[in-house]
Tab-separated table of C-alpha atoms in Angstrom:
chain	number	residue	atom	x	y	z
A	1	MET	CA	5.421	-17.330	17.413
A	2	THR	CA	9.145	-17.967	16.829
A	3	ASP	CA	8.392	-19.577	13.445
A	4	GLU	CA	6.179	-16.647	12.541
A	5	VAL	CA	8.882	-14.092	13.386
A	6	GLY	CA	11.375	-16.090	11.331
A	7	HIS	CA	8.966	-16.072	8.380
A	8	LEU	CA	8.469	-12.311	8.682
A	9	ARG	CA	12.199	-11.677	8.886
A	10	GLN	CA	12.553	-13.657	5.678
A	11	TRP	CA	9.856	-11.491	4.085
A	12	VAL	CA	11.699	-8.321	5.114
A	13	GLY	CA	14.998	-9.596	3.727
A	14	GLN	CA	13.522	-10.779	0.445
A	15	CYS	CA	11.521	-7.555	0.001
A	16	ASN	CA	14.666	-5.501	0.566
A	17	GLU	CA	16.524	-7.500	-2.080
A	18	ALA	CA	13.575	-7.291	-4.494
A	19	LEU	CA	13.444	-3.497	-4.227
A	20	ASP	CA	17.157	-3.308	-4.961
A	21	GLN	CA	16.508	-5.341	-8.110
A	22	ALA	CA	13.370	-3.467	-9.164
A	23	VAL	CA	14.914	0.017	-9.179
A	24	ASN	CA	17.412	-1.288	-11.755
A	25	TRP	CA	14.684	-2.464	-14.145
A	26	LYS	CA	14.026	-0.421	-17.252
A	27	GLN	CA	11.602	2.391	-16.393
A	28	TYR	CA	8.126	1.584	-17.730
A	29	THR	CA	6.552	5.036	-17.379
A	30	LYS	CA	6.467	8.165	-15.236
A	31	SER	CA	3.504	9.850	-13.543
A	32	LYS	CA	2.572	13.524	-13.933
A	33	ARG	CA	4.065	14.298	-10.528
A	34	GLY	CA	7.336	12.492	-11.104
A	35	ALA	CA	6.772	8.998	-9.709
A	36	ARG	CA	8.906	6.509	-11.634
A	37	ILE	CA	7.133	3.227	-12.419
A	38	PHE	CA	8.914	-0.061	-13.118
A	39	VAL	CA	7.404	-3.370	-14.190
A	40	GLY	CA	9.282	-6.641	-14.026
A	41	ARG	CA	9.358	-10.139	-12.661
A	42	ILE	CA	11.216	-11.322	-9.581
A	43	PRO	CA	12.886	-14.732	-10.185
A	44	GLY	CA	10.587	-17.551	-9.114
A	45	GLN	CA	7.462	-15.365	-9.044
A	46	ARG	CA	4.589	-16.169	-11.431
A	47	LEU	CA	3.191	-12.621	-11.497
A	48	VAL	CA	4.867	-9.424	-12.620
A	49	SER	CA	5.674	-6.927	-9.878
A	50	LEU	CA	5.011	-3.195	-10.004
A	51	ALA	CA	7.579	-0.867	-8.409
A	52	THR	CA	7.174	2.864	-7.729
A	53	VAL	CA	9.854	5.333	-6.658
A	54	GLN	CA	9.003	8.794	-5.283
A	55	THR	CA	10.870	11.578	-3.488
A	56	PHE	CA	9.523	13.984	-0.862
A	57	THR	CA	10.960	17.084	0.803
A	58	ASP	CA	11.320	17.036	4.581
A	59	ASP	CA	11.894	19.831	7.114
A	60	GLU	CA	14.343	20.007	10.019
A	61	GLU	CA	11.709	18.658	12.418
A	62	GLY	CA	11.049	15.625	10.231
A	63	ARG	CA	7.307	16.249	9.933
A	64	THR	CA	7.003	14.830	6.411
A	65	TRP	CA	8.839	11.676	7.523
A	66	LYS	CA	6.430	11.274	10.461
A	67	LEU	CA	3.430	11.816	8.196
A	68	LEU	CA	4.628	9.165	5.726
A	69	GLU	CA	5.188	6.756	8.617
A	70	ASN	CA	1.600	7.325	9.777
A	71	ILE	CA	0.248	6.785	6.271
A	72	LEU	CA	2.187	3.536	5.862
A	73	HIS	CA	1.729	2.082	9.344
A	74	SER	CA	-0.626	3.386	12.046
A	75	THR	CA	-4.079	2.732	13.472
A	76	THR	CA	-5.273	5.846	11.586
A	77	MET	CA	-3.669	4.944	8.237
A	78	PHE	CA	-6.995	4.531	6.455
A	79	GLU	CA	-8.075	8.043	7.444
A	80	HIS	CA	-5.169	9.217	5.287
A	81	ILE	CA	-5.530	6.663	2.493
A	82	SER	CA	-9.205	7.494	1.912
A	83	TYR	CA	-8.193	10.968	0.738
A	84	PHE	CA	-5.758	10.080	-2.033
A	85	ASP	CA	-6.267	6.454	-3.164
A	86	LYS	CA	-9.157	6.206	-5.624
A	87	GLY	CA	-8.963	2.408	-5.589
A	88	TYR	CA	-9.501	2.245	-1.837
A	89	LYS	CA	-12.984	1.324	-0.608
A	90	THR	CA	-12.900	0.375	3.105
A	91	GLY	CA	-10.213	-0.546	5.621
A	92	HIS	CA	-10.088	-1.795	9.196
A	93	ILE	CA	-7.322	-2.572	11.663
A	94	LEU	CA	-8.509	-5.823	13.249
A	95	LYS	CA	-5.694	-6.059	15.797
A	96	THR	CA	-2.429	-4.414	16.792
A	97	ILE	CA	0.456	-6.824	17.413
A	98	PRO	CA	3.177	-4.715	19.095
A	99	ASP	CA	5.496	-7.600	20.011
A	100	THR	CA	5.970	-8.752	16.390
A	101	MET	CA	9.083	-7.253	14.749
A	102	ASP	CA	8.914	-3.454	15.378
A	103	GLY	CA	5.120	-3.536	15.400
A	104	ALA	CA	2.524	-5.240	13.243
A	105	LEU	CA	-1.108	-4.640	12.342
A	106	LEU	CA	-3.686	-7.168	11.181
A	107	VAL	CA	-5.462	-5.387	8.333
A	108	HIS	CA	-8.659	-6.141	6.405
A	109	SER	CA	-9.503	-3.848	3.482
A	110	THR	CA	-11.553	-3.737	0.300
A	111	PHE	CA	-10.739	-2.085	-3.002
A	112	HIS	CA	-12.260	-1.422	-6.410
A	113	THR	CA	-11.370	-3.579	-9.413
A	114	ARG	CA	-13.922	-2.242	-11.884
A	115	PRO	CA	-15.363	-3.553	-14.142
A	116	MET	CA	-14.836	-6.739	-12.122
A	117	VAL	CA	-16.320	-7.532	-8.720
A	118	ASP	CA	-14.524	-5.645	-5.945
A	119	ARG	CA	-11.876	-7.446	-3.907
A	120	ASP	CA	-10.963	-7.754	-0.250
A	121	ILE	CA	-7.603	-8.597	1.266
A	122	LEU	CA	-6.399	-9.716	4.698
A	123	TYR	CA	-2.753	-9.102	5.504
A	124	LEU	CA	-0.185	-8.140	8.115
A	125	ASN	CA	1.346	-4.680	7.975
A	126	VAL	CA	4.769	-5.345	9.489
A	127	ARG	CA	7.120	-2.506	10.457
A	128	LYS	CA	10.866	-3.177	10.627
A	129	VAL	CA	13.440	-0.485	11.392
A	130	ILE	CA	16.544	-1.086	9.277
A	131	ALA	CA	18.475	1.993	10.480
A	132	GLU	CA	17.012	4.148	13.265
A	133	GLY	CA	15.729	7.440	11.857
A	134	LYS	CA	17.124	6.619	8.422
A	135	GLN	CA	15.346	3.607	6.916
A	136	ILE	CA	12.200	1.602	7.665
A	137	MET	CA	10.634	-1.343	5.835
A	138	PHE	CA	6.884	-1.957	5.797
A	139	CYS	CA	5.971	-5.441	4.541
A	140	TYR	CA	2.495	-6.746	3.684
A	141	PRO	CA	2.265	-10.569	3.682
A	142	SER	CA	-1.242	-11.960	3.212
A	143	ILE	CA	-2.778	-14.184	5.859
A	144	SER	CA	-5.836	-16.460	5.745
A	145	ASN	CA	-8.930	-16.172	7.932
A	146	GLU	CA	-7.959	-19.430	9.621
A	147	GLU	CA	-4.449	-18.180	10.419
A	148	ALA	CA	-5.844	-14.928	11.810
A	149	ASN	CA	-8.133	-16.895	14.094
A	150	ARG	CA	-5.487	-19.383	15.194
A	151	ARG	CA	-2.601	-16.967	15.703
A	152	TYR	CA	-4.372	-13.826	16.880
A	153	ASP	CA	-7.817	-15.000	18.044
A	154	VAL	CA	-9.541	-12.770	15.487
A	155	GLU	CA	-12.761	-13.585	13.628
A	156	VAL	CA	-12.564	-11.932	10.217
A	157	PRO	CA	-15.931	-10.423	9.228
A	158	LYS	CA	-17.629	-11.827	6.135
A	159	LEU	CA	-18.287	-8.832	3.928
A	160	GLN	CA	-20.842	-8.482	1.151
A	161	MET	CA	-21.391	-5.735	-1.397
A	162	PHE	CA	-24.714	-4.581	-2.795
A	163	VAL	CA	-25.332	-3.500	-6.385
A	164	ALA	CA	-28.471	-1.504	-7.144
A	165	ALA	CA	-28.502	-1.659	-10.935
A	166	PRO	CA	-29.703	-3.262	-13.117
A	167	LEU	CA	-31.076	-5.503	-10.375
A	168	TYR	CA	-30.661	-5.242	-6.617
A	169	MET	CA	-28.075	-7.945	-6.001
A	170	HIS	CA	-25.431	-8.789	-3.447
A	171	PHE	CA	-22.067	-10.428	-3.918
A	172	ARG	CA	-19.277	-11.630	-1.735
A	173	TYR	CA	-15.945	-9.916	-2.179
A	174	VAL	CA	-13.315	-11.950	-3.980
A	175	ARG	CA	-10.289	-12.469	-1.718
A	176	SER	CA	-7.053	-11.233	-3.270
A	177	GLU	CA	-3.535	-12.000	-2.058
A	178	ASN	CA	-0.275	-10.122	-1.567
A	179	LEU	CA	2.586	-12.220	-2.868
A	180	MET	CA	6.291	-11.812	-2.263
A	181	PRO	CA	7.468	-9.071	-2.706
A	182	SER	CA	4.892	-6.548	-1.427
A	183	CYS	CA	6.329	-3.740	0.667
A	184	ASP	CA	7.353	-0.094	1.064
A	185	ARG	CA	10.821	1.182	1.955
A	186	LEU	CA	11.199	4.644	3.458
A	187	THR	CA	14.715	6.137	3.379
A	188	ARG	CA	16.233	9.462	4.425
A	189	ASN	CA	18.761	10.570	1.809
A	190	GLY	CA	20.559	12.962	4.150
A	191	ASP	CA	19.971	15.969	1.890
A	192	GLY	CA	16.507	16.906	3.162
A	193	ARG	CA	14.849	14.465	0.799
A	194	ILE	CA	12.935	11.275	1.551
A	195	LEU	CA	12.888	8.339	-0.835
A	196	LEU	CA	9.792	6.127	-0.875
A	197	GLU	CA	10.186	2.882	-2.809
A	198	ARG	CA	7.215	0.562	-3.217
A	199	ILE	CA	6.824	-2.842	-4.812
A	200	THR	CA	3.571	-4.788	-5.108
A	201	THR	CA	2.874	-8.280	-6.354
A	202	ARG	CA	-0.829	-8.926	-5.961
A	203	SER	CA	-3.050	-11.700	-7.267
A	204	ILE	CA	-6.658	-10.539	-7.576
A	205	ARG	CA	-7.824	-14.139	-8.039
A	206	GLY	CA	-11.395	-14.938	-9.038
A	207	TRP	CA	-11.739	-15.699	-12.738
A	208	VAL	CA	-8.736	-13.562	-13.652
A	209	PRO	CA	-5.771	-15.754	-14.726
A	210	ASN	CA	-2.201	-14.684	-14.073
A	211	VAL	CA	-1.535	-14.273	-17.789
A	212	ALA	CA	-4.240	-11.580	-17.931
A	213	LEU	CA	-2.633	-9.640	-15.075
A	214	ASN	CA	0.761	-9.946	-16.716
A	215	THR	CA	-0.425	-8.738	-20.133
A	216	LEU	CA	-3.965	-7.481	-20.792
A	217	LEU	CA	-4.549	-5.783	-17.422
A	218	LYS	CA	-1.002	-4.502	-16.905
A	219	LYS	CA	-1.682	-1.058	-18.389
A	220	MET	CA	-4.833	-0.637	-16.277
A	221	ILE	CA	-2.922	-1.528	-13.112
A	222	VAL	CA	-0.057	0.827	-14.007
A	223	ASN	CA	-2.483	3.714	-14.643
A	224	ALA	CA	-4.144	3.106	-11.279
A	225	GLU	CA	-0.735	3.156	-9.582
A	226	LYS	CA	0.175	6.455	-11.272
A	227	LEU	CA	-3.013	8.030	-9.900
A	228	ARG	CA	-2.360	6.611	-6.416
A	229	ALA	CA	1.234	7.844	-6.380
A	230	ASP	CA	0.302	11.336	-7.580
A	231	GLY	CA	-2.544	11.500	-5.064
A	232	LEU	CA	-0.125	10.587	-2.273
A	233	LYS	CA	2.362	13.228	-3.418
A	234	SER	CA	-0.301	15.960	-3.471
A	235	TYR	CA	-1.737	14.870	-0.120
A	236	VAL	CA	1.613	14.854	1.666
A	237	GLU	CA	2.769	18.163	0.197
A	238	ASN	CA	-0.493	19.952	0.941
A	239	ILE	CA	-0.420	18.840	4.563
A	240	ALA	CA	3.283	19.692	4.761
A	241	PHE	CA	2.510	23.235	3.567
A	242	HIS	CA	-0.361	23.745	6.006
A	243	THR	CA	1.758	22.542	8.940
A	244	GLY	CA	4.738	24.637	7.894
A	245	ALA	CA	6.904	21.655	6.963
A	246	LEU	CA	7.063	22.761	3.333
A	247	PRO	CA	7.747	26.426	2.530
A	248	GLN	CA	5.892	26.700	-0.773
A	249	MET	CA	2.267	26.102	-1.734
A	250	VAL	CA	1.543	23.020	-3.811
A	251	PHE	CA	-1.575	23.369	-5.928
A	252	SER	CA	-3.708	20.303	-6.565
A	253	THR	CA	-6.912	19.879	-8.502
A	254	GLU	CA	-9.963	18.576	-6.682
A	255	ASP	CA	-9.736	15.474	-8.842
A	256	GLU	CA	-6.261	14.686	-7.472
A	257	ILE	CA	-7.031	15.095	-3.794
A	258	ARG	CA	-10.106	15.732	-1.682
A	259	GLY	CA	-9.569	18.269	1.066
A	260	PRO	CA	-6.588	17.071	3.125
A	261	GLN	CA	-6.939	20.156	5.324
A	262	THR	CA	-9.626	18.305	7.321
A	263	MET	CA	-6.892	15.979	8.589
A	264	LEU	CA	-5.349	18.940	10.425
A	265	GLN	CA	-8.388	19.524	12.641
């Protein structure tokens, strides 16, 4: 366990440094709702990384901060994610690991990679408080089925998908992998605003070579991230309005977000 904690601390440190680098890259594009997108390569990494920077408005009670924490790290995180992330398919918390860092979750989820076969991913969602009430890191190192069984006594379910057309067929999900750096950093700016910085470096494996991810598929991945970021922004602001944390109404089309009000029940 000591070696594992040391490895995770290294992840947190390297992710922190990578985010500091990424926000100084040349901006690649900007989403409709103001998320800034950066694309670049961390030294020593074979895949390009995708970084996203967003700001949110908080209230005096910190309700938006708490909501973002729950979205990024909680046993109910997928109840939130299913509303705003169009790439999301299924997600399960296989185990909570409270004595690792400031809390960790063993997560197994699936996501769409159309027109390719959908992917699954097994990873740790590790929470690390950098400054109490001011900054938190959430890191997402991948883990193998064998490691999950050996370290946490968890049998990872073998998932299959079924396709009805043109023939009724079933496939196994292709296992993808989060590479260093893959994390979120949540920071209070001290002026009522919250800064959410995200960097992902993900290999989708299968028959897709790294060069394709770095070139041909880069635009597709960036467009998907713009939709995810805008969906998150709309989701958070709509809930913030309905709970009184945000004073003005934020209008969203049904295509951007599907009924977040149900989360308030």
